[in-house]
Each structure stands twice: as C-alpha cells, then as structure tokens.
Short mmCIF file of C-alpha atoms in Angstrom, two decimals:
data_model
loop_
_atom_site.label_atom_id
_atom_site.label_comp_id
_atom_site.label_asym_id
_atom_site.label_seq_id
_atom_site.Cartn_x
_atom_site.Cartn_y
_atom_site.Cartn_z
CA MET T 1 0.00 0.00 0.00
CA ALA T 2 2.76 2.44 1.00
CA THR T 3 4.79 1.48 -2.09
CA ALA T 4 1.80 2.04 -4.34
CA LEU T 5 1.14 5.40 -2.69
CA LEU T 6 4.77 6.44 -3.11
CA THR T 7 4.69 5.40 -6.77
CA THR T 8 1.54 7.46 -7.32
CA ILE T 9 3.09 10.51 -5.68
CA LEU T 10 6.28 10.20 -7.72
CA LEU T 11 4.32 9.74 -10.95
CA SER T 12 2.15 12.77 -10.17
CA SER T 13 5.24 14.84 -9.41
CA PHE T 14 6.82 13.74 -12.68
CA LEU T 15 3.74 14.71 -14.65
CA VAL T 16 3.57 18.11 -12.97
CA VAL T 17 7.27 18.79 -13.65
CA SER T 18 6.98 17.59 -17.26
CA SER T 19 3.89 19.72 -17.84
CA ALA T 20 5.53 22.78 -16.36
CA GLU T 21 8.67 22.24 -18.39
CA ILE T 22 6.76 22.03 -21.66
CA SER T 23 4.43 24.94 -20.91
CA SER T 24 7.28 27.34 -20.16
CA LYS T 25 9.17 26.72 -23.39
CA ILE T 26 8.08 28.87 -26.32
CA GLY T 27 10.03 28.03 -29.47
CA ILE T 28 11.19 30.02 -32.47
CA ASN T 29 11.51 28.97 -36.10
CA TYR T 30 14.98 29.85 -37.39
CA GLY T 31 14.54 30.24 -41.14
CA ARG T 32 17.50 31.41 -43.21
CA ILE T 33 16.11 32.32 -46.64
CA GLY T 34 17.87 35.66 -46.70
CA ASN T 35 21.20 37.11 -47.85
CA ASN T 36 21.45 39.74 -45.12
CA LEU T 37 20.97 37.76 -41.90
CA PRO T 38 23.24 37.77 -38.85
CA SER T 39 25.76 34.94 -38.45
CA PRO T 40 24.67 31.72 -36.76
CA TYR T 41 26.88 32.61 -33.78
CA ARG T 42 25.22 35.98 -33.30
CA THR T 43 21.83 34.39 -33.89
CA ILE T 44 22.18 31.75 -31.18
CA GLU T 45 23.41 34.38 -28.76
CA THR T 46 20.32 36.42 -29.59
CA VAL T 47 18.01 33.42 -29.16
CA LYS T 48 19.52 32.79 -25.73
CA SER T 49 19.03 36.43 -24.74
CA MET T 50 15.38 36.20 -25.81
CA ASN T 51 14.83 33.31 -23.38
CA ALA T 52 13.51 31.04 -26.11
CA GLY T 53 13.11 27.51 -24.81
CA ARG T 54 13.09 25.81 -28.20
CA ILE T 55 14.46 26.37 -31.66
CA LYS T 56 13.28 24.72 -34.86
CA LEU T 57 15.62 24.38 -37.83
CA TYR T 58 14.59 23.65 -41.40
CA ASP T 59 17.65 21.44 -41.81
CA SER T 60 20.40 20.06 -39.56
CA ASP T 61 23.11 22.65 -40.13
CA PRO T 62 26.37 21.51 -38.45
CA GLU T 63 27.51 24.98 -37.40
CA ILE T 64 24.21 25.81 -35.74
CA LEU T 65 23.97 22.45 -33.98
CA LYS T 66 27.49 22.89 -32.60
CA LEU T 67 26.66 26.40 -31.39
CA LEU T 68 23.63 25.01 -29.56
CA SER T 69 25.80 22.53 -27.69
CA GLY T 70 25.77 23.11 -23.95
CA THR T 71 22.71 25.37 -24.03
CA ASN T 72 19.39 24.51 -22.43
CA ILE T 73 17.56 25.13 -25.70
CA HIS T 74 15.56 22.18 -27.00
CA VAL T 75 16.30 21.66 -30.69
CA SER T 76 14.22 20.40 -33.60
CA VAL T 77 16.05 19.26 -36.74
CA MET T 78 14.50 18.47 -40.10
CA VAL T 79 14.90 15.85 -42.82
CA GLN T 80 14.69 17.62 -46.18
CA ASN T 81 11.76 16.71 -48.43
CA ASN T 82 14.09 15.48 -51.17
CA ASP T 83 15.67 12.96 -48.78
CA ILE T 84 12.43 11.29 -47.73
CA ILE T 85 12.16 8.70 -50.52
CA ARG T 86 15.78 7.58 -50.06
CA ILE T 87 15.40 7.21 -46.30
CA ALA T 88 12.10 5.36 -46.66
CA SER T 89 13.71 2.83 -49.00
CA SER T 90 16.68 1.87 -46.82
CA GLN T 91 17.34 1.44 -43.10
CA ALA T 92 21.04 1.92 -43.82
CA VAL T 93 20.34 5.34 -45.34
CA ALA T 94 18.21 6.27 -42.32
CA GLU T 95 20.97 5.10 -39.97
CA GLN T 96 23.53 7.21 -41.80
CA TRP T 97 21.25 10.25 -41.58
CA VAL T 98 20.84 9.76 -37.84
CA GLN T 99 24.60 9.26 -37.42
CA ASP T 100 25.42 12.45 -39.34
CA ASN T 101 22.63 14.72 -38.12
CA VAL T 102 21.76 13.53 -34.61
CA LEU T 103 24.45 11.38 -33.00
CA ALA T 104 27.24 13.74 -34.10
CA TYR T 105 25.77 16.38 -31.74
CA TYR T 106 23.57 14.57 -29.25
CA PRO T 107 23.31 14.72 -26.22
CA ASP T 108 25.42 17.89 -25.80
CA THR T 109 23.00 19.56 -28.18
CA MET T 110 19.54 18.91 -26.76
CA ILE T 111 17.87 17.54 -29.90
CA ARG T 112 14.30 16.68 -28.96
CA PHE T 113 12.48 16.40 -32.30
CA VAL T 114 13.36 15.02 -35.70
CA LEU T 115 10.82 16.36 -38.18
CA VAL T 116 10.62 14.43 -41.42
CA GLY T 117 9.88 16.83 -44.27
CA ASN T 118 8.03 20.13 -44.23
CA GLU T 119 4.36 20.38 -45.27
CA VAL T 120 4.87 17.33 -47.50
CA LEU T 121 1.15 16.84 -48.13
CA SER T 122 0.79 20.40 -49.43
CA HIS T 123 3.28 19.80 -52.24
CA GLN T 124 2.26 18.89 -55.75
CA ASP T 125 4.89 16.14 -55.91
CA ARG T 126 2.75 13.26 -54.73
CA ARG T 127 5.58 10.78 -55.22
CA ILE T 128 6.84 11.68 -51.74
CA TRP T 129 3.52 11.07 -49.99
CA PRO T 130 3.66 7.25 -49.73
CA SER T 131 7.23 7.46 -48.38
CA LEU T 132 6.50 9.89 -45.55
CA VAL T 133 5.48 7.47 -42.80
CA PRO T 134 7.96 4.73 -43.83
CA ALA T 135 10.77 7.32 -43.60
CA MET T 136 9.56 8.33 -40.14
CA ARG T 137 9.60 4.69 -39.07
CA ARG T 138 13.15 4.25 -40.38
CA ILE T 139 14.39 7.27 -38.42
CA LYS T 140 12.62 6.06 -35.27
CA ASN T 141 14.06 2.56 -35.67
CA SER T 142 17.55 4.01 -35.88
CA LEU T 143 17.01 6.11 -32.75
CA ASN T 144 15.71 3.03 -30.94
CA THR T 145 18.80 1.08 -31.99
CA HIS T 146 20.89 3.65 -30.15
CA ASP T 147 18.53 3.53 -27.15
CA ILE T 148 17.52 7.18 -27.61
CA LYS T 149 14.13 7.60 -25.97
CA ASN T 150 13.79 11.35 -25.59
CA ILE T 151 13.76 12.33 -29.27
CA LYS T 152 10.34 12.25 -30.89
CA VAL T 153 9.81 11.85 -34.64
CA GLY T 154 7.07 13.85 -36.35
CA THR T 155 6.24 15.79 -39.50
CA PRO T 156 4.84 19.34 -39.75
CA LEU T 157 1.67 19.58 -41.84
CA ALA T 158 -0.32 22.59 -43.00
CA MET T 159 -4.01 23.17 -42.30
CA ASP T 160 -4.80 22.21 -45.88
CA VAL T 161 -4.60 18.53 -44.84
CA LEU T 162 -8.13 19.07 -43.55
CA GLN T 163 -11.15 19.09 -45.83
CA SER T 164 -13.32 20.79 -43.22
CA THR T 165 -12.30 23.01 -40.28
CA PHE T 166 -15.42 24.95 -39.30
CA PRO T 167 -17.12 24.41 -37.03
CA PRO T 168 -14.30 22.51 -35.28
CA SER T 169 -16.49 19.46 -34.66
CA SER T 170 -16.77 19.03 -38.44
CA GLY T 171 -12.99 18.67 -38.75
CA ARG T 172 -11.96 15.88 -41.11
CA PHE T 173 -8.93 15.12 -43.26
CA ARG T 174 -8.94 15.35 -47.05
CA PRO T 175 -10.26 12.16 -48.64
CA ASP T 176 -7.23 11.84 -50.94
CA ILE T 177 -4.91 11.33 -47.94
CA THR T 178 -7.17 9.90 -45.21
CA ASP T 179 -6.55 6.19 -45.75
CA THR T 180 -3.23 6.31 -47.57
CA VAL T 181 -1.25 8.72 -45.37
CA MET T 182 -3.16 10.07 -42.38
CA ALA T 183 -4.27 6.74 -40.91
CA PRO T 184 -0.71 5.27 -40.99
CA LEU T 185 0.71 8.56 -39.71
CA LEU T 186 -1.65 8.69 -36.74
CA ARG T 187 -0.93 5.02 -35.98
CA PHE T 188 2.80 5.84 -35.90
CA LEU T 189 2.41 8.96 -33.76
CA ASN T 190 0.11 7.15 -31.33
CA GLY T 191 2.41 4.15 -31.06
CA THR T 192 5.51 6.27 -30.44
CA LYS T 193 3.73 8.80 -28.16
CA SER T 194 4.83 11.58 -30.49
CA PHE T 195 3.10 14.83 -31.46
CA PHE T 196 0.95 15.84 -34.41
CA PHE T 197 2.80 18.94 -35.68
CA ILE T 198 0.59 21.50 -37.38
CA ASP T 199 1.35 24.86 -39.02
CA VAL T 200 -1.60 26.97 -37.92
CA TYR T 201 -2.09 30.59 -38.97
CA PRO T 202 -5.19 32.46 -37.78
CA TYR T 203 -3.93 35.38 -39.90
CA LEU T 204 -4.40 33.38 -43.11
CA ALA T 205 -7.86 32.18 -42.11
CA TRP T 206 -8.99 35.66 -41.06
CA SER T 207 -7.47 37.58 -44.00
CA ALA T 208 -9.14 35.21 -46.45
CA ASN T 209 -12.54 35.98 -44.90
CA PRO T 210 -12.39 39.26 -42.93
CA LYS T 211 -16.08 39.96 -43.45
CA ASN T 212 -17.19 36.88 -41.54
CA ILE T 213 -14.36 36.42 -39.02
CA SER T 214 -13.76 39.05 -36.37
CA LEU T 215 -10.23 40.45 -36.21
CA ASP T 216 -10.55 40.58 -32.42
CA PHE T 217 -11.43 36.87 -32.44
CA ALA T 218 -8.23 36.16 -34.42
CA LEU T 219 -6.14 38.32 -32.06
CA PHE T 220 -7.30 36.76 -28.75
CA ARG T 221 -9.18 39.90 -27.71
CA SER T 222 -12.78 39.08 -28.60
CA ARG T 223 -15.52 39.72 -26.06
CA VAL T 224 -17.96 37.61 -28.07
CA ASN T 225 -17.76 33.83 -27.69
CA GLN T 226 -18.72 31.34 -30.40
CA THR T 227 -20.46 28.04 -29.73
CA ASP T 228 -19.90 24.95 -31.86
CA HIS T 229 -23.40 23.54 -32.02
CA GLY T 230 -22.07 20.12 -33.00
CA SER T 231 -19.98 19.72 -29.83
CA HIS T 232 -21.54 22.47 -27.68
CA LEU T 233 -18.00 23.71 -26.94
CA VAL T 234 -17.53 27.47 -26.53
CA TYR T 235 -14.64 29.28 -28.24
CA THR T 236 -13.01 32.59 -27.39
CA ASN T 237 -10.42 32.71 -30.20
CA LEU T 238 -9.72 31.47 -33.72
CA LEU T 239 -6.54 29.54 -32.85
CA ASP T 240 -8.45 27.21 -30.51
CA GLN T 241 -11.04 26.59 -33.22
CA MET T 242 -8.34 25.66 -35.73
CA LEU T 243 -6.50 23.39 -33.30
CA ASP T 244 -9.67 21.63 -32.23
CA SER T 245 -10.63 20.96 -35.85
CA VAL T 246 -7.44 18.86 -36.05
CA ILE T 247 -8.34 17.09 -32.80
CA PHE T 248 -11.82 16.22 -34.10
CA ALA T 249 -10.34 15.00 -37.39
CA MET T 250 -8.01 12.67 -35.48
CA ARG T 251 -10.91 11.44 -33.35
CA LYS T 252 -12.83 10.47 -36.46
CA LEU T 253 -9.98 8.12 -37.40
CA GLY T 254 -9.92 6.59 -33.93
CA TYR T 255 -7.08 8.54 -32.35
CA PRO T 256 -8.50 10.90 -29.69
CA ASP T 257 -5.36 11.27 -27.56
CA ILE T 258 -2.44 12.19 -29.86
CA ARG T 259 -0.83 15.37 -28.56
CA LEU T 260 -0.67 18.51 -30.70
CA ALA T 261 2.37 20.70 -31.30
CA ILE T 262 2.27 24.00 -33.18
CA ALA T 263 5.16 23.85 -35.66
CA GLU T 264 4.51 27.35 -36.99
CA THR T 265 2.25 30.23 -36.07
CA GLY T 266 2.58 34.00 -36.21
CA TRP T 267 1.39 37.20 -37.85
CA PRO T 268 3.05 39.30 -40.60
CA THR T 269 4.17 42.88 -39.94
CA ILE T 270 4.07 44.19 -43.53
CA GLY T 271 1.96 43.25 -46.54
CA ASP T 272 0.90 44.34 -50.00
CA ILE T 273 -2.05 46.65 -50.59
CA ASP T 274 -4.26 43.60 -51.13
CA GLN T 275 -3.09 41.92 -47.90
CA VAL T 276 -5.37 43.15 -45.17
CA GLY T 277 -4.24 43.36 -41.54
CA ALA T 278 -0.52 42.76 -42.02
CA ASN T 279 0.96 45.29 -39.61
CA ILE T 280 3.13 45.60 -36.51
CA ASN T 281 0.20 46.32 -34.20
CA ASN T 282 -1.60 43.08 -35.05
CA ALA T 283 1.60 41.01 -35.11
CA ALA T 284 2.70 42.18 -31.67
CA THR T 285 -0.79 41.70 -30.26
CA TYR T 286 -1.12 38.18 -31.65
CA ASN T 287 2.31 36.92 -30.61
CA ARG T 288 2.26 38.49 -27.14
CA LYS T 289 -1.15 37.02 -26.35
CA LEU T 290 -0.12 33.70 -27.92
CA VAL T 291 2.86 33.49 -25.56
CA GLN T 292 0.72 34.30 -22.54
CA LYS T 293 -1.82 31.65 -23.53
CA MET T 294 0.74 28.93 -24.19
CA THR T 295 2.81 29.58 -21.06
CA ALA T 296 -0.14 29.89 -18.67
CA LYS T 297 0.05 27.89 -15.46
CA PRO T 298 -1.93 25.78 -15.05
CA PRO T 299 -2.10 25.13 -18.82
CA LEU T 300 -5.22 26.42 -20.58
CA GLY T 301 -5.42 23.93 -23.45
CA THR T 302 -8.35 24.21 -25.86
CA PRO T 303 -12.09 23.62 -25.38
CA ALA T 304 -11.71 20.07 -26.72
CA ARG T 305 -8.65 19.46 -24.51
CA PRO T 306 -8.76 21.74 -21.48
CA GLY T 307 -5.55 21.77 -19.47
CA SER T 308 -3.39 20.29 -22.25
CA VAL T 309 0.10 21.56 -23.03
CA THR T 310 0.87 22.45 -26.66
CA PRO T 311 4.55 22.96 -27.56
CA THR T 312 4.59 26.05 -29.78
CA PHE T 313 7.09 27.53 -32.25
CA ILE T 314 6.57 31.14 -33.39
CA PHE T 315 7.26 31.90 -37.03
CA SER T 316 9.73 33.39 -37.38
CA LEU T 317 12.95 34.69 -35.87
CA TYR T 318 13.93 36.98 -38.78
CA ASP T 319 12.37 38.70 -41.75
CA GLU T 320 13.71 36.70 -44.72
CA ASN T 321 14.27 38.86 -47.79
CA GLN T 322 14.76 36.07 -50.33
CA LYS T 323 11.42 34.36 -49.84
CA THR T 324 9.26 34.64 -52.94
CA GLY T 325 5.59 35.52 -53.27
CA PRO T 326 3.56 38.32 -51.68
CA THR T 327 5.23 40.84 -49.37
CA THR T 328 3.95 39.09 -46.23
CA GLU T 329 6.18 36.10 -47.05
CA ARG T 330 9.23 38.19 -46.19
CA HIS T 331 7.86 39.83 -43.05
CA TRP T 332 6.94 37.35 -40.31
CA GLY T 333 10.02 38.01 -38.19
CA LEU T 334 10.30 39.03 -34.56
CA LEU T 335 13.60 40.61 -35.61
CA ARG T 336 14.78 42.67 -38.56
CA SER T 337 17.59 41.29 -40.68
CA ASN T 338 20.09 43.35 -38.63
CA GLY T 339 19.00 41.55 -35.46
CA THR T 340 17.03 44.40 -33.87
CA PRO T 341 13.49 43.70 -32.63
CA ILE T 342 10.57 44.88 -34.75
CA TYR T 343 8.50 45.09 -31.57
CA GLU T 344 9.00 44.12 -27.94
CA ILE T 345 8.03 40.62 -26.83
CA ASP T 346 8.73 38.52 -23.75
CA LEU T 347 8.85 34.84 -24.68
CA THR T 348 8.51 33.73 -21.05
CA GLY T 349 4.99 35.15 -20.88
CA LYS T 350 5.69 36.79 -17.53
CA ARG T 351 5.64 40.42 -18.67
CA PRO T 352 2.24 42.12 -18.29
CA LEU T 353 0.78 43.30 -21.59
CA SER T 354 0.13 46.69 -20.02
CA SER T 355 3.86 47.29 -19.56
CA TYR T 356 4.67 47.47 -23.27
CA LYS T 357 5.11 50.78 -25.06
CA PRO T 358 2.30 51.91 -27.41
CA LEU T 359 2.37 50.25 -30.83
CA PRO T 360 2.08 51.98 -34.23
CA ALA T 361 -1.54 52.38 -35.24
CA ALA T 362 -2.94 49.66 -37.50
CA ARG T 363 -3.95 51.36 -40.75
CA ASN T 364 -4.88 48.45 -43.00
CA ASN T 365 -7.29 46.37 -40.93
CA VAL T 366 -10.08 46.97 -43.44
CA PRO T 367 -9.66 45.57 -46.97
CA TYR T 368 -8.72 48.23 -49.54
CA LYS T 369 -11.35 48.87 -52.18
CA GLY T 370 -10.23 50.30 -55.49
CA LYS T 371 -7.75 49.87 -58.31
CA VAL T 372 -4.15 48.71 -57.81
CA TRP T 373 -1.31 48.63 -60.33
CA CYS T 374 2.04 46.85 -60.41
CA GLU T 375 5.15 48.87 -61.19
CA VAL T 376 8.95 48.64 -61.10
CA ALA T 377 10.25 48.96 -57.53
CA PRO T 378 12.78 51.69 -56.69
CA GLY T 379 16.37 50.59 -57.15
CA ALA T 380 15.57 47.73 -59.53
CA ASP T 381 18.55 46.53 -61.57
CA ALA T 382 18.20 47.14 -65.33
CA MET T 383 19.69 43.79 -66.35
CA ASN T 384 17.38 41.86 -64.04
CA LEU T 385 14.48 43.97 -65.24
CA SER T 386 15.21 42.99 -68.82
CA MET T 387 14.97 39.29 -67.93
CA ALA T 388 11.77 39.83 -65.93
CA LEU T 389 10.30 41.81 -68.83
CA SER T 390 11.03 38.93 -71.20
CA TYR T 391 9.35 36.52 -68.79
CA ALA T 392 6.21 38.61 -68.34
CA CYS T 393 5.83 39.20 -72.06
CA GLY T 394 6.54 35.56 -72.85
CA GLN T 395 3.41 34.29 -71.09
CA GLY T 396 1.16 35.11 -74.07
CA ASN T 397 -2.45 36.28 -73.78
CA GLN T 398 -1.46 39.59 -75.46
CA THR T 399 0.19 40.66 -72.21
CA CYS T 400 2.64 43.02 -73.92
CA ALA T 401 0.90 43.78 -77.21
CA ALA T 402 0.72 47.49 -76.33
CA LEU T 403 4.55 47.60 -76.12
CA ASN T 404 5.10 46.68 -79.77
CA PRO T 405 6.63 49.39 -82.03
CA GLY T 406 4.03 51.93 -83.05
CA ARG T 407 1.54 50.85 -80.35
CA GLN T 408 0.24 53.15 -77.62
CA CYS T 409 2.73 52.15 -74.88
CA TYR T 410 5.90 51.68 -76.97
CA GLU T 411 7.33 55.07 -76.06
CA PRO T 412 9.34 56.03 -74.12
CA VAL T 413 11.62 53.17 -75.15
CA SER T 414 12.97 52.33 -71.70
CA VAL T 415 13.34 48.99 -69.93
CA PHE T 416 11.92 50.61 -66.78
CA TRP T 417 8.81 51.91 -68.57
CA HIS T 418 8.26 48.72 -70.54
CA ALA T 419 8.78 46.56 -67.43
CA SER T 420 6.26 48.54 -65.40
CA TYR T 421 3.63 48.10 -68.10
CA ALA T 422 4.47 44.41 -68.50
CA PHE T 423 4.34 43.78 -64.74
CA SER T 424 0.95 45.48 -64.38
CA SER T 425 -0.48 43.73 -67.43
CA TYR T 426 0.84 40.32 -66.36
CA TRP T 427 -0.51 40.70 -62.82
CA ALA T 428 -3.93 41.85 -64.04
CA ARG T 429 -4.21 38.94 -66.46
CA PHE T 430 -2.88 36.11 -64.29
CA ARG T 431 -3.64 37.15 -60.69
CA LYS T 432 -6.57 34.72 -60.47
CA GLN T 433 -4.14 31.94 -61.38
CA GLY T 434 -1.87 32.87 -58.47
CA ALA T 435 0.41 35.50 -60.09
CA THR T 436 1.83 38.12 -57.73
CA CYS T 437 3.29 41.60 -58.14
CA TYR T 438 6.76 40.58 -57.02
CA PHE T 439 9.09 39.47 -59.86
CA ASN T 440 11.95 38.56 -57.51
CA GLY T 441 11.75 41.88 -55.71
CA LEU T 442 11.73 44.02 -58.86
CA ALA T 443 8.07 45.06 -58.58
CA ARG T 444 5.70 46.61 -56.08
CA GLN T 445 2.00 47.40 -55.85
CA THR T 446 0.80 51.01 -56.11
CA ARG T 447 -2.47 52.87 -55.78
CA ALA T 448 -1.15 55.66 -58.05
CA ASN T 449 -2.09 55.09 -61.68
CA PRO T 450 1.21 54.91 -63.66
CA SER T 451 -0.59 55.35 -67.01
CA ARG T 452 0.67 58.14 -69.25
CA GLY T 453 -0.86 59.82 -72.29
CA HIS T 454 -2.57 57.27 -74.53
CA CYS T 455 -0.96 54.37 -72.66
CA SER T 456 -3.40 52.90 -70.15
CA PHE T 457 -1.94 50.39 -67.70
CA PRO T 458 -4.12 47.34 -66.86
CA SER T 459 -5.08 47.28 -63.19
CA VAL T 460 -6.46 44.94 -60.56
CA THR T 461 -9.69 45.96 -58.85
CA LEU T 462 -9.92 44.97 -55.19
#
C-alpha cells in the first residue's frame, strides 16, 4: 500500500514537472532564406538572450547544432523533403542520416524532435507522400537502436490537410490522404507517443474571410464567444477553433489522444495593398497574447482538450528577404535582418501586456477597395528587369501587345517603362491563377495610376 502510494506521488510529481517544463518553453523557427541575416553565432546568442526555450531548424546545419551545444535550448532538426524517398527505402540510409545529423551532436545539443519533411502533403509532388510514414519509421528505428528515448519523430503539416475546419467538430482530413497517409501517420504517432505537428495561422484564415471572421477573435481579444453547435463547446479565439478541428479530425480516425504541437504560427508585420491586416500592431498583439496563452500555469489547453500543453514555435525569428511571393512572405520576423526587434516581446509570458510601449496604429485592418497597379520597384537593376520583362511578355495572352513598335505604350523606349507596363499587365491577367506583383523583388504594388498619355496600364480591382 505504501509502495503504491509512493509510486503514485512520484508519478504525479513527474507529470507536474513535465507539464511545467513544456508549458514554459516557447520556441522560435529559425529560417535562413535571406542574404542579409546575422551569423549563426550571433543568432544563437540572440536566441539565448530572448529566453527562447526551443528552436526549430529547417535542416540540420552543423555549425548551428554545434553552437547550440551546452545550451538549455531544445532543438528540432529536419529531414529535407528530397531525402524522404531515399530514407524510406533503406534502413542503412536512415541510420547514416541519424549518425550524421543527430548522433554527431547529441546529447550535448539537446535535440528533442526530428521532423521528417516540411508540409509534405501540401506539395504537388505526390511521389513523396507514400514514403513519408515509412521514412519516419526508419528514423525512429535508428534512434531506438541507439537507445535514444527522448527524441520524438514527427512531421509538420499545414491546415490544408483538412477538408473541413469549421465548425471545429466538423474537422476531417482530405479524402485523398485519409486512408493512404493520415491513418498510418496517426498510428505511428500514437504508437511512439509523439506529437501531431501543425502549421496553424489564424492570420491566413482571417485575412481570407475578414467579413465573416472578427479580427478581435483572431487576435485573442474578442468579447464575443462562439459556440460549436455540434460539440456544444464554446470558443473565445480562432486559434483554438483551428487546433480543435485537427483534434476532431483525429478522433474520427480513432485517435483521440495524440498530442498537438504548433510547428509554426505567427502574424506578418508588412503586406501588400491587397493583404489586409498585415501590420506591426496586429503582429505584436497576436504573438504576445499567444505566448501568454501557451505559457499559462496551469495550462489552458483548448475547449476540446482543457488543461493540455501544446509545444509552440513562433514563425519566425527573422524577416527573410529572399522568400518569394507576396510581401507578407518576407515579413513574419520578430527581428529585422540586422537583429534588432521589430517590436518588444517577452517569450517567457511573464511580462504584463500593459507594460509594453504603445504600438504603431494599425492602418490596414479593413480591406482596400479600389484599383491597384504593379510597377517597377525603386532601385531595380536594369539587367534583371530585362529578364523579368522577357518573362512577363513571354506568357502570351497579349500581355505586352501594347509595347510593340508603333503601339500606344511603346514610347518612351525604356526597360523601366516597358517593365512597369508588362508587370501590371501580367498581374492583371494572371492574378486569379496565383500571379503576384513581385518578380523577384523588382516590382511593387501602387495605388497611383502609372498610365501616361494614350498608354493605359491594366489594373487589378480589389
């Protein structure tokens, strides 16, 4: 009786300590798609000064892993997508990967997660999909061979793995992956007591539907609760709704207890004219309140899992100037590329929100209505512009017909003038197919009509 009681007490103490340890560790995603970022040495020193408890890499860079040696920072390393098929096909290949990317640094570097691939099920290359779970098994087998118990194997997925997310109780996975990938994945995660890693962005959900989703609800400051009439659970914020939709989807496949981890979440600080709500005020509000929620003691959890701990990685450490696509893609950072903070944030969650200095006013929280053009960005290189001009005009659909000799936009004969017309015409014609006003940083959106004389630039109407 006494022995059983002692065992119970020790187990309870262990669970309390483990829960507290997880809840106090907010992580940061360390992306490096930029040509102006601080050195890894300076970066790790900065991460330590920010009191980050975790760091997630998108590879297994040797220099960074060595710099993390001897720190108390829990580390997540990643198997590249293009290595998944090879690892899935051979235990020897998996063993070599573990030798090179884990054992060479562990345990001095506190590697705690090996993530296999990044948003694999969002990629068009379906050839990788069947190899995802087998590759995870190979990596886990290798870790087991070396008697490593405290490194979990997972894979970060995007919210597009779900066919339905609202209301949360309707959550279910896409039918094209349910039986072939998700069921084996959940079986693996359940059997190895690992986490379901999800990239979850309330910003993306809200900005795609700002008329029907409250900004305050997305920013953890709503005074109006929402009830899921399927489950009768009451929600106070959009993040909980999105997380619980994953939990309900897992339940439907028979796995109600797999733990969640947030692989990426955050809010952009700058966006294009057509990207509503991307500003410093919203980003600081979201991330500060996120940290407070995820570090709360006792843990808050979600309505479907009250009291649960969710390891969370904020995206991202830096603005990354070489990421392609809309302007928001390059502006998710807590820090500028020179290492200075874009806004104040305490990753421990202990600082009262009222103690922060006032933030810049949010001026784009309502979608812009009107015409927008695409033009050459200041400082664009003429040689690069010439190549971008050739690309835009080479897509057909009469994109550059007005630039032909004798036509209304031919003069002035300048690569800058011609490129601006071509960019605006291309964007107007192909925006619905996913085209952006970016052109590798050579273009920008403008509300000022660049048309001149008889030359009328095509525009996008928002």
